[in-house]
mmCIF file with all atom_site columns, C-alpha atoms in Angstrom:
data_model
loop_
_atom_site.group_PDB
_atom_site.id
_atom_site.type_symbol
_atom_site.label_atom_id
_atom_site.label_alt_id
_atom_site.label_comp_id
_atom_site.label_asym_id
_atom_site.label_entity_id
_atom_site.label_seq_id
_atom_site.pdbx_PDB_ins_code
_atom_site.Cartn_x
_atom_site.Cartn_y
_atom_site.Cartn_z
_atom_site.occupancy
_atom_site.B_iso_or_equiv
_atom_site.pdbx_formal_charge
_atom_site.auth_seq_id
_atom_site.auth_comp_id
_atom_site.auth_asym_id
_atom_site.auth_atom_id
_atom_site.pdbx_PDB_model_num
ATOM 1   C CA . MET A 1 1   ? 120.206 78.118  83.090  1.00 43.00 ? 1   MET A CA 1
ATOM 2   C CA . TYR A 1 2   ? 117.204 76.869  81.188  1.00 39.00 ? 2   TYR A CA 1
ATOM 3   C CA . LYS A 1 3   ? 119.015 75.918  78.024  1.00 38.00 ? 3   LYS A CA 1
ATOM 4   C CA . THR A 1 4   ? 118.271 72.220  78.312  1.00 39.00 ? 4   THR A CA 1
ATOM 5   C CA . PHE A 1 5   ? 114.418 72.896  78.792  1.00 39.00 ? 5   PHE A CA 1
ATOM 6   C CA . ASN A 1 6   ? 112.360 70.282  76.957  1.00 43.00 ? 6   ASN A CA 1
ATOM 7   C CA . PHE A 1 7   ? 108.687 70.812  76.605  1.00 48.00 ? 7   PHE A CA 1
ATOM 8   C CA . ASP A 1 8   ? 106.488 69.179  79.110  1.00 55.00 ? 8   ASP A CA 1
ATOM 9   C CA . ALA A 1 9   ? 103.559 70.630  80.928  1.00 61.00 ? 9   ALA A CA 1
ATOM 10  C CA . ARG A 1 10  ? 104.957 69.645  84.327  1.00 70.00 ? 10  ARG A CA 1
ATOM 11  C CA . GLU A 1 11  ? 108.187 71.212  83.397  1.00 70.00 ? 11  GLU A CA 1
ATOM 12  C CA . LEU A 1 12  ? 106.510 74.533  82.851  1.00 73.00 ? 12  LEU A CA 1
ATOM 13  C CA . ILE A 1 13  ? 105.476 74.500  86.416  1.00 78.00 ? 13  ILE A CA 1
ATOM 14  C CA . ASP A 1 14  ? 109.038 73.570  87.470  1.00 80.00 ? 14  ASP A CA 1
ATOM 15  C CA . VAL A 1 15  ? 110.180 76.600  85.422  1.00 80.00 ? 15  VAL A CA 1
ATOM 16  C CA . ALA A 1 16  ? 107.652 78.769  87.044  1.00 83.00 ? 16  ALA A CA 1
ATOM 17  C CA . VAL A 1 17  ? 108.701 77.692  90.512  1.00 86.00 ? 17  VAL A CA 1
ATOM 18  C CA . LYS A 1 18  ? 112.383 78.364  89.415  1.00 86.00 ? 18  LYS A CA 1
ATOM 19  C CA . LEU A 1 19  ? 111.520 81.818  88.193  1.00 86.00 ? 19  LEU A CA 1
ATOM 20  C CA . GLU A 1 20  ? 109.846 82.592  91.540  1.00 88.00 ? 20  GLU A CA 1
ATOM 21  C CA . GLU A 1 21  ? 112.882 81.292  93.446  1.00 90.00 ? 21  GLU A CA 1
ATOM 22  C CA . GLU A 1 22  ? 115.362 83.237  91.318  1.00 88.00 ? 22  GLU A CA 1
ATOM 23  C CA . GLY A 1 23  ? 113.001 86.240  91.564  1.00 90.00 ? 23  GLY A CA 1
ATOM 24  C CA . TYR A 1 24  ? 113.201 86.179  95.439  1.00 93.00 ? 24  TYR A CA 1
ATOM 25  C CA . GLY A 1 25  ? 117.012 86.073  95.425  1.00 91.00 ? 25  GLY A CA 1
ATOM 26  C CA . PHE A 1 26  ? 117.082 88.882  92.662  1.00 89.00 ? 26  PHE A CA 1
ATOM 27  C CA . TYR A 1 27  ? 114.874 91.235  94.674  1.00 92.00 ? 27  TYR A CA 1
ATOM 28  C CA . LYS A 1 28  ? 116.682 90.520  97.920  1.00 93.00 ? 28  LYS A CA 1
ATOM 29  C CA . ASN A 1 29  ? 120.004 91.240  96.184  1.00 89.00 ? 29  ASN A CA 1
ATOM 30  C CA . LEU A 1 30  ? 118.589 94.467  94.621  1.00 89.00 ? 30  LEU A CA 1
ATOM 31  C CA . ALA A 1 31  ? 117.199 95.532  98.053  1.00 92.00 ? 31  ALA A CA 1
ATOM 32  C CA . ASN A 1 32  ? 120.860 95.333  99.430  1.00 90.00 ? 32  ASN A CA 1
ATOM 33  C CA . LEU A 1 33  ? 122.252 97.299  96.544  1.00 87.00 ? 33  LEU A CA 1
ATOM 34  C CA . VAL A 1 34  ? 119.998 100.440 96.500  1.00 88.00 ? 34  VAL A CA 1
ATOM 35  C CA . SER A 1 35  ? 120.158 103.310 98.982  1.00 86.00 ? 35  SER A CA 1
ATOM 36  C CA . LEU A 1 36  ? 116.601 104.762 98.643  1.00 85.00 ? 36  LEU A CA 1
ATOM 37  C CA . LYS A 1 37  ? 114.505 103.424 101.497 1.00 90.00 ? 37  LYS A CA 1
ATOM 38  C CA . ASP A 1 38  ? 111.270 103.431 99.397  1.00 88.00 ? 38  ASP A CA 1
ATOM 39  C CA . VAL A 1 39  ? 112.958 101.385 96.641  1.00 88.00 ? 39  VAL A CA 1
ATOM 40  C CA . GLN A 1 40  ? 114.527 99.083  99.354  1.00 92.00 ? 40  GLN A CA 1
ATOM 41  C CA . LYS A 1 41  ? 111.093 98.479  100.828 1.00 93.00 ? 41  LYS A CA 1
ATOM 42  C CA . LEU A 1 42  ? 109.504 97.874  97.404  1.00 92.00 ? 42  LEU A CA 1
ATOM 43  C CA . PHE A 1 43  ? 112.233 95.154  96.533  1.00 93.00 ? 43  PHE A CA 1
ATOM 44  C CA . ASP A 1 44  ? 111.731 93.494  99.951  1.00 95.00 ? 44  ASP A CA 1
ATOM 45  C CA . PHE A 1 45  ? 107.945 93.402  99.303  1.00 94.00 ? 45  PHE A CA 1
ATOM 46  C CA . LEU A 1 46  ? 108.551 91.957  95.795  1.00 93.00 ? 46  LEU A CA 1
ATOM 47  C CA . ALA A 1 47  ? 110.813 89.381  97.247  1.00 94.00 ? 47  ALA A CA 1
ATOM 48  C CA . SER A 1 48  ? 108.130 88.212  99.654  1.00 95.00 ? 48  SER A CA 1
ATOM 49  C CA . GLU A 1 49  ? 105.679 88.132  96.794  1.00 92.00 ? 49  GLU A CA 1
ATOM 50  C CA . GLU A 1 50  ? 107.921 85.839  94.934  1.00 91.00 ? 50  GLU A CA 1
ATOM 51  C CA . LYS A 1 51  ? 107.780 83.368  97.817  1.00 93.00 ? 51  LYS A CA 1
ATOM 52  C CA . VAL A 1 52  ? 104.078 83.451  97.785  1.00 92.00 ? 52  VAL A CA 1
ATOM 53  C CA . HIS A 1 53  ? 103.876 83.002  94.080  1.00 89.00 ? 53  HIS A CA 1
ATOM 54  C CA . LYS A 1 54  ? 106.210 80.003  94.235  1.00 89.00 ? 54  LYS A CA 1
ATOM 55  C CA . SER A 1 55  ? 103.853 78.078  96.646  1.00 90.00 ? 55  SER A CA 1
ATOM 56  C CA . LYS A 1 56  ? 100.800 78.845  94.306  1.00 86.00 ? 56  LYS A CA 1
ATOM 57  C CA . PHE A 1 57  ? 102.556 77.552  91.348  1.00 82.00 ? 57  PHE A CA 1
ATOM 58  C CA . LYS A 1 58  ? 103.559 74.413  93.313  1.00 84.00 ? 58  LYS A CA 1
ATOM 59  C CA . GLU A 1 59  ? 99.867  73.883  94.170  1.00 81.00 ? 59  GLU A CA 1
ATOM 60  C CA . MET A 1 60  ? 98.788  74.466  90.599  1.00 77.00 ? 60  MET A CA 1
ATOM 61  C CA . GLY A 1 61  ? 101.253 71.869  89.313  1.00 74.00 ? 61  GLY A CA 1
ATOM 62  C CA . LYS A 1 62  ? 99.253  69.253  91.022  1.00 73.00 ? 62  LYS A CA 1
ATOM 63  C CA . GLU A 1 63  ? 96.567  69.646  88.309  1.00 69.00 ? 63  GLU A CA 1
ATOM 64  C CA . LEU A 1 64  ? 97.440  70.345  84.610  1.00 64.00 ? 64  LEU A CA 1
ATOM 65  C CA . ALA A 1 65  ? 95.164  70.681  81.659  1.00 59.00 ? 65  ALA A CA 1
ATOM 66  C CA . THR A 1 66  ? 96.139  69.405  78.238  1.00 59.00 ? 66  THR A CA 1
ATOM 67  C CA . ILE A 1 67  ? 97.442  72.090  75.821  1.00 59.00 ? 67  ILE A CA 1
ATOM 68  C CA . ASP A 1 68  ? 95.618  72.688  72.569  1.00 61.00 ? 68  ASP A CA 1
ATOM 69  C CA . LYS A 1 69  ? 98.584  73.440  70.436  1.00 63.00 ? 69  LYS A CA 1
ATOM 70  C CA . HIS A 1 70  ? 98.072  75.131  67.053  1.00 67.00 ? 70  HIS A CA 1
ATOM 71  C CA . GLU A 1 71  ? 101.344 74.709  65.341  1.00 73.00 ? 71  GLU A CA 1
ATOM 72  C CA . SER A 1 72  ? 102.404 75.352  61.835  1.00 81.00 ? 72  SER A CA 1
ATOM 73  C CA . TYR A 1 73  ? 105.142 72.676  62.221  1.00 78.00 ? 73  TYR A CA 1
ATOM 74  C CA . ASP A 1 74  ? 105.757 69.975  64.883  1.00 78.00 ? 74  ASP A CA 1
ATOM 75  C CA . GLY A 1 75  ? 107.552 71.371  67.839  1.00 76.00 ? 75  GLY A CA 1
ATOM 76  C CA . GLU A 1 76  ? 106.601 75.142  67.136  1.00 79.00 ? 76  GLU A CA 1
ATOM 77  C CA . TYR A 1 77  ? 105.028 75.547  70.627  1.00 74.00 ? 77  TYR A CA 1
ATOM 78  C CA . GLU A 1 78  ? 108.120 73.920  72.243  1.00 76.00 ? 78  GLU A CA 1
ATOM 79  C CA . ASP A 1 79  ? 110.367 76.208  70.338  1.00 81.00 ? 79  ASP A CA 1
ATOM 80  C CA . TYR A 1 80  ? 108.323 79.224  71.400  1.00 81.00 ? 80  TYR A CA 1
ATOM 81  C CA . ILE A 1 81  ? 108.398 78.264  75.111  1.00 79.00 ? 81  ILE A CA 1
ATOM 82  C CA . LYS A 1 82  ? 112.151 77.546  74.926  1.00 80.00 ? 82  LYS A CA 1
ATOM 83  C CA . SER A 1 83  ? 112.748 80.978  73.409  1.00 84.00 ? 83  SER A CA 1
ATOM 84  C CA . LEU A 1 84  ? 110.537 82.579  75.904  1.00 82.00 ? 84  LEU A CA 1
ATOM 85  C CA . ILE A 1 85  ? 112.507 81.047  78.934  1.00 82.00 ? 85  ILE A CA 1
ATOM 86  C CA . ASN A 1 86  ? 115.895 81.372  77.302  1.00 84.00 ? 86  ASN A CA 1
ATOM 87  C CA . THR A 1 87  ? 115.412 85.133  76.799  1.00 85.00 ? 87  THR A CA 1
ATOM 88  C CA . HIS A 1 88  ? 114.052 85.792  80.309  1.00 86.00 ? 88  HIS A CA 1
ATOM 89  C CA . VAL A 1 89  ? 116.222 88.328  82.063  1.00 83.00 ? 89  VAL A CA 1
ATOM 90  C CA . ILE A 1 90  ? 116.630 85.708  84.870  1.00 79.00 ? 90  ILE A CA 1
ATOM 91  C CA . ASN A 1 91  ? 119.379 84.146  82.520  1.00 80.00 ? 91  ASN A CA 1
ATOM 92  C CA . ASP A 1 92  ? 121.459 87.263  82.491  1.00 78.00 ? 92  ASP A CA 1
ATOM 93  C CA . LEU A 1 93  ? 121.149 88.397  86.149  1.00 75.00 ? 93  LEU A CA 1
ATOM 94  C CA . ASP A 1 94  ? 124.582 87.735  87.389  1.00 77.00 ? 94  ASP A CA 1
ATOM 95  C CA . PRO A 1 95  ? 126.425 89.732  84.797  1.00 79.00 ? 95  PRO A CA 1
ATOM 96  C CA . LEU A 1 96  ? 123.738 92.404  84.811  1.00 76.00 ? 96  LEU A CA 1
ATOM 97  C CA . ILE A 1 97  ? 123.960 92.833  88.567  1.00 77.00 ? 97  ILE A CA 1
ATOM 98  C CA . GLU A 1 98  ? 127.753 92.915  88.540  1.00 77.00 ? 98  GLU A CA 1
ATOM 99  C CA . LYS A 1 99  ? 127.583 95.593  85.854  1.00 75.00 ? 99  LYS A CA 1
ATOM 100 C CA . ILE A 1 100 ? 125.091 97.669  88.000  1.00 74.00 ? 100 ILE A CA 1
ATOM 101 C CA . LYS A 1 101 ? 127.356 97.245  91.075  1.00 72.00 ? 101 LYS A CA 1
ATOM 102 C CA . ASP A 1 102 ? 130.279 98.797  89.094  1.00 70.00 ? 102 ASP A CA 1
ATOM 103 C CA . ASN A 1 103 ? 128.183 101.887 88.373  1.00 72.00 ? 103 ASN A CA 1
ATOM 104 C CA . LEU A 1 104 ? 125.163 101.869 90.825  1.00 73.00 ? 104 LEU A CA 1
ATOM 105 C CA . GLN A 1 105 ? 122.261 103.959 89.520  1.00 80.00 ? 105 GLN A CA 1
ATOM 106 C CA . GLU A 1 106 ? 118.941 103.474 91.176  1.00 82.00 ? 106 GLU A CA 1
ATOM 107 C CA . ARG A 1 107 ? 117.325 104.066 87.761  1.00 85.00 ? 107 ARG A CA 1
ATOM 108 C CA . LYS A 1 108 ? 119.187 101.150 86.117  1.00 84.00 ? 108 LYS A CA 1
ATOM 109 C CA . VAL A 1 109 ? 118.349 98.857  89.068  1.00 87.00 ? 109 VAL A CA 1
ATOM 110 C CA . ILE A 1 110 ? 114.659 99.657  88.651  1.00 90.00 ? 110 ILE A CA 1
ATOM 111 C CA . GLU A 1 111 ? 114.814 99.198  84.989  1.00 90.00 ? 111 GLU A CA 1
ATOM 112 C CA . LEU A 1 112 ? 116.189 95.740  85.475  1.00 88.00 ? 112 LEU A CA 1
ATOM 113 C CA . ALA A 1 113 ? 113.333 94.912  87.881  1.00 92.00 ? 113 ALA A CA 1
ATOM 114 C CA . ILE A 1 114 ? 110.866 96.236  85.260  1.00 94.00 ? 114 ILE A CA 1
ATOM 115 C CA . ARG A 1 115 ? 112.353 93.883  82.664  1.00 91.00 ? 115 ARG A CA 1
ATOM 116 C CA . PHE A 1 116 ? 112.106 90.977  85.177  1.00 91.00 ? 116 PHE A CA 1
ATOM 117 C CA . GLU A 1 117 ? 108.341 91.719  85.787  1.00 92.00 ? 117 GLU A CA 1
ATOM 118 C CA . LYS A 1 118 ? 107.666 91.954  81.983  1.00 94.00 ? 118 LYS A CA 1
ATOM 119 C CA . ASP A 1 119 ? 109.364 88.797  81.154  1.00 92.00 ? 119 ASP A CA 1
ATOM 120 C CA . SER A 1 120 ? 107.529 87.043  83.965  1.00 91.00 ? 120 SER A CA 1
ATOM 121 C CA . ILE A 1 121 ? 104.134 88.287  82.811  1.00 93.00 ? 121 ILE A CA 1
ATOM 122 C CA . ILE A 1 122 ? 104.757 87.034  79.276  1.00 92.00 ? 122 ILE A CA 1
ATOM 123 C CA . ALA A 1 123 ? 105.828 83.674  80.624  1.00 88.00 ? 123 ALA A CA 1
ATOM 124 C CA . PHE A 1 124 ? 103.000 83.339  83.057  1.00 87.00 ? 124 PHE A CA 1
ATOM 125 C CA . ASN A 1 125 ? 100.551 84.004  80.369  1.00 89.00 ? 125 ASN A CA 1
ATOM 126 C CA . GLU A 1 126 ? 101.894 80.985  78.523  1.00 83.00 ? 126 GLU A CA 1
ATOM 127 C CA . PHE A 1 127 ? 101.945 78.842  81.620  1.00 79.00 ? 127 PHE A CA 1
ATOM 128 C CA . ARG A 1 128 ? 98.312  79.667  82.176  1.00 82.00 ? 128 ARG A CA 1
ATOM 129 C CA . LYS A 1 129 ? 97.545  77.559  79.098  1.00 78.00 ? 129 LYS A CA 1
ATOM 130 C CA . VAL A 1 130 ? 98.471  74.354  80.898  1.00 71.00 ? 130 VAL A CA 1
ATOM 131 C CA . MET A 1 131 ? 96.369  75.102  84.057  1.00 71.00 ? 131 MET A CA 1
ATOM 132 C CA . SER A 1 132 ? 93.184  73.411  84.871  1.00 73.00 ? 132 SER A CA 1
ATOM 133 C CA . ASP A 1 133 ? 90.222  75.704  84.765  1.00 77.00 ? 133 ASP A CA 1
ATOM 134 C CA . LYS A 1 134 ? 90.121  75.544  88.589  1.00 77.00 ? 134 LYS A CA 1
ATOM 135 C CA . HIS A 1 135 ? 93.611  77.167  88.674  1.00 76.00 ? 135 HIS A CA 1
ATOM 136 C CA . LYS A 1 136 ? 93.196  79.681  85.893  1.00 82.00 ? 136 LYS A CA 1
ATOM 137 C CA . LYS A 1 137 ? 91.832  82.152  88.431  1.00 85.00 ? 137 LYS A CA 1
ATOM 138 C CA . THR A 1 138 ? 94.895  81.801  90.490  1.00 83.00 ? 138 THR A CA 1
ATOM 139 C CA . ILE A 1 139 ? 97.314  82.324  87.637  1.00 84.00 ? 139 ILE A CA 1
ATOM 140 C CA . ASP A 1 140 ? 95.209  85.332  86.585  1.00 90.00 ? 140 ASP A CA 1
ATOM 141 C CA . GLN A 1 141 ? 95.569  86.655  89.964  1.00 88.00 ? 141 GLN A CA 1
ATOM 142 C CA . LEU A 1 142 ? 99.272  86.209  89.851  1.00 87.00 ? 142 LEU A CA 1
ATOM 143 C CA . ILE A 1 143 ? 99.458  87.842  86.476  1.00 92.00 ? 143 ILE A CA 1
ATOM 144 C CA . LYS A 1 144 ? 97.446  90.742  87.933  1.00 92.00 ? 144 LYS A CA 1
ATOM 145 C CA . GLU A 1 145 ? 99.820  91.058  90.857  1.00 90.00 ? 145 GLU A CA 1
ATOM 146 C CA . GLU A 1 146 ? 102.917 91.003  88.413  1.00 91.00 ? 146 GLU A CA 1
ATOM 147 C CA . LYS A 1 147 ? 101.195 93.803  86.513  1.00 95.00 ? 147 LYS A CA 1
ATOM 148 C CA . LYS A 1 148 ? 100.722 95.906  89.723  1.00 93.00 ? 148 LYS A CA 1
ATOM 149 C CA . HIS A 1 149 ? 104.419 95.317  90.484  1.00 92.00 ? 149 HIS A CA 1
ATOM 150 C CA . LEU A 1 150 ? 105.352 96.568  87.005  1.00 94.00 ? 150 LEU A CA 1
ATOM 151 C CA . VAL A 1 151 ? 103.161 99.700  87.410  1.00 95.00 ? 151 VAL A CA 1
ATOM 152 C CA . LYS A 1 152 ? 104.698 100.503 90.805  1.00 92.00 ? 152 LYS A CA 1
ATOM 153 C CA . LEU A 1 153 ? 108.287 100.004 89.473  1.00 93.00 ? 153 LEU A CA 1
ATOM 154 C CA . ILE A 1 154 ? 107.533 102.254 86.581  1.00 95.00 ? 154 ILE A CA 1
ATOM 155 C CA . GLN A 1 155 ? 105.953 104.978 88.884  1.00 93.00 ? 155 GLN A CA 1
ATOM 156 C CA . ILE A 1 156 ? 109.116 104.908 91.116  1.00 90.00 ? 156 ILE A CA 1
ATOM 157 C CA . LYS A 1 157 ? 111.315 105.114 88.010  1.00 91.00 ? 157 LYS A CA 1
ATOM 158 C CA . GLU A 1 158 ? 109.443 108.131 86.732  1.00 91.00 ? 158 GLU A CA 1
ATOM 159 C CA . GLY A 1 159 ? 109.659 109.735 90.182  1.00 87.00 ? 159 GLY A CA 1
ATOM 160 C CA . LEU A 1 160 ? 113.597 109.582 90.191  1.00 79.00 ? 160 LEU A CA 1
#
């Protein structure tokens, strides 16, 4: 999905917006798969959070800071960002969801959501580097929210 990604600060925002859009569909899909009401409610909540995050990223995209790259070779940062995006679970969702549907286990669904949140936290920490100082507080808040989602998912998984 993001295989043709070429580094540009504005493209990072586009990728963040796309991750949030995909995340919305991902959580809506998972909410329809699971039978436990608490897990369904959590996935519906997480889907709504993705919509909010998308709009915040769009707003942040209006102002981007320059990136102070410390590279050991030209293109190192770009290679890192490409690797980060290309290994995000979002790229494997369709086959993973199909696999889960074949043998639905609430635990596996939650583990997939945990991976999604972890991958997003890592990506957002990098995206933060291109934000203006004005928007760093916003992205910090988004990262904090993603961490809370991760903790909640882990708590639910441990309770199964």
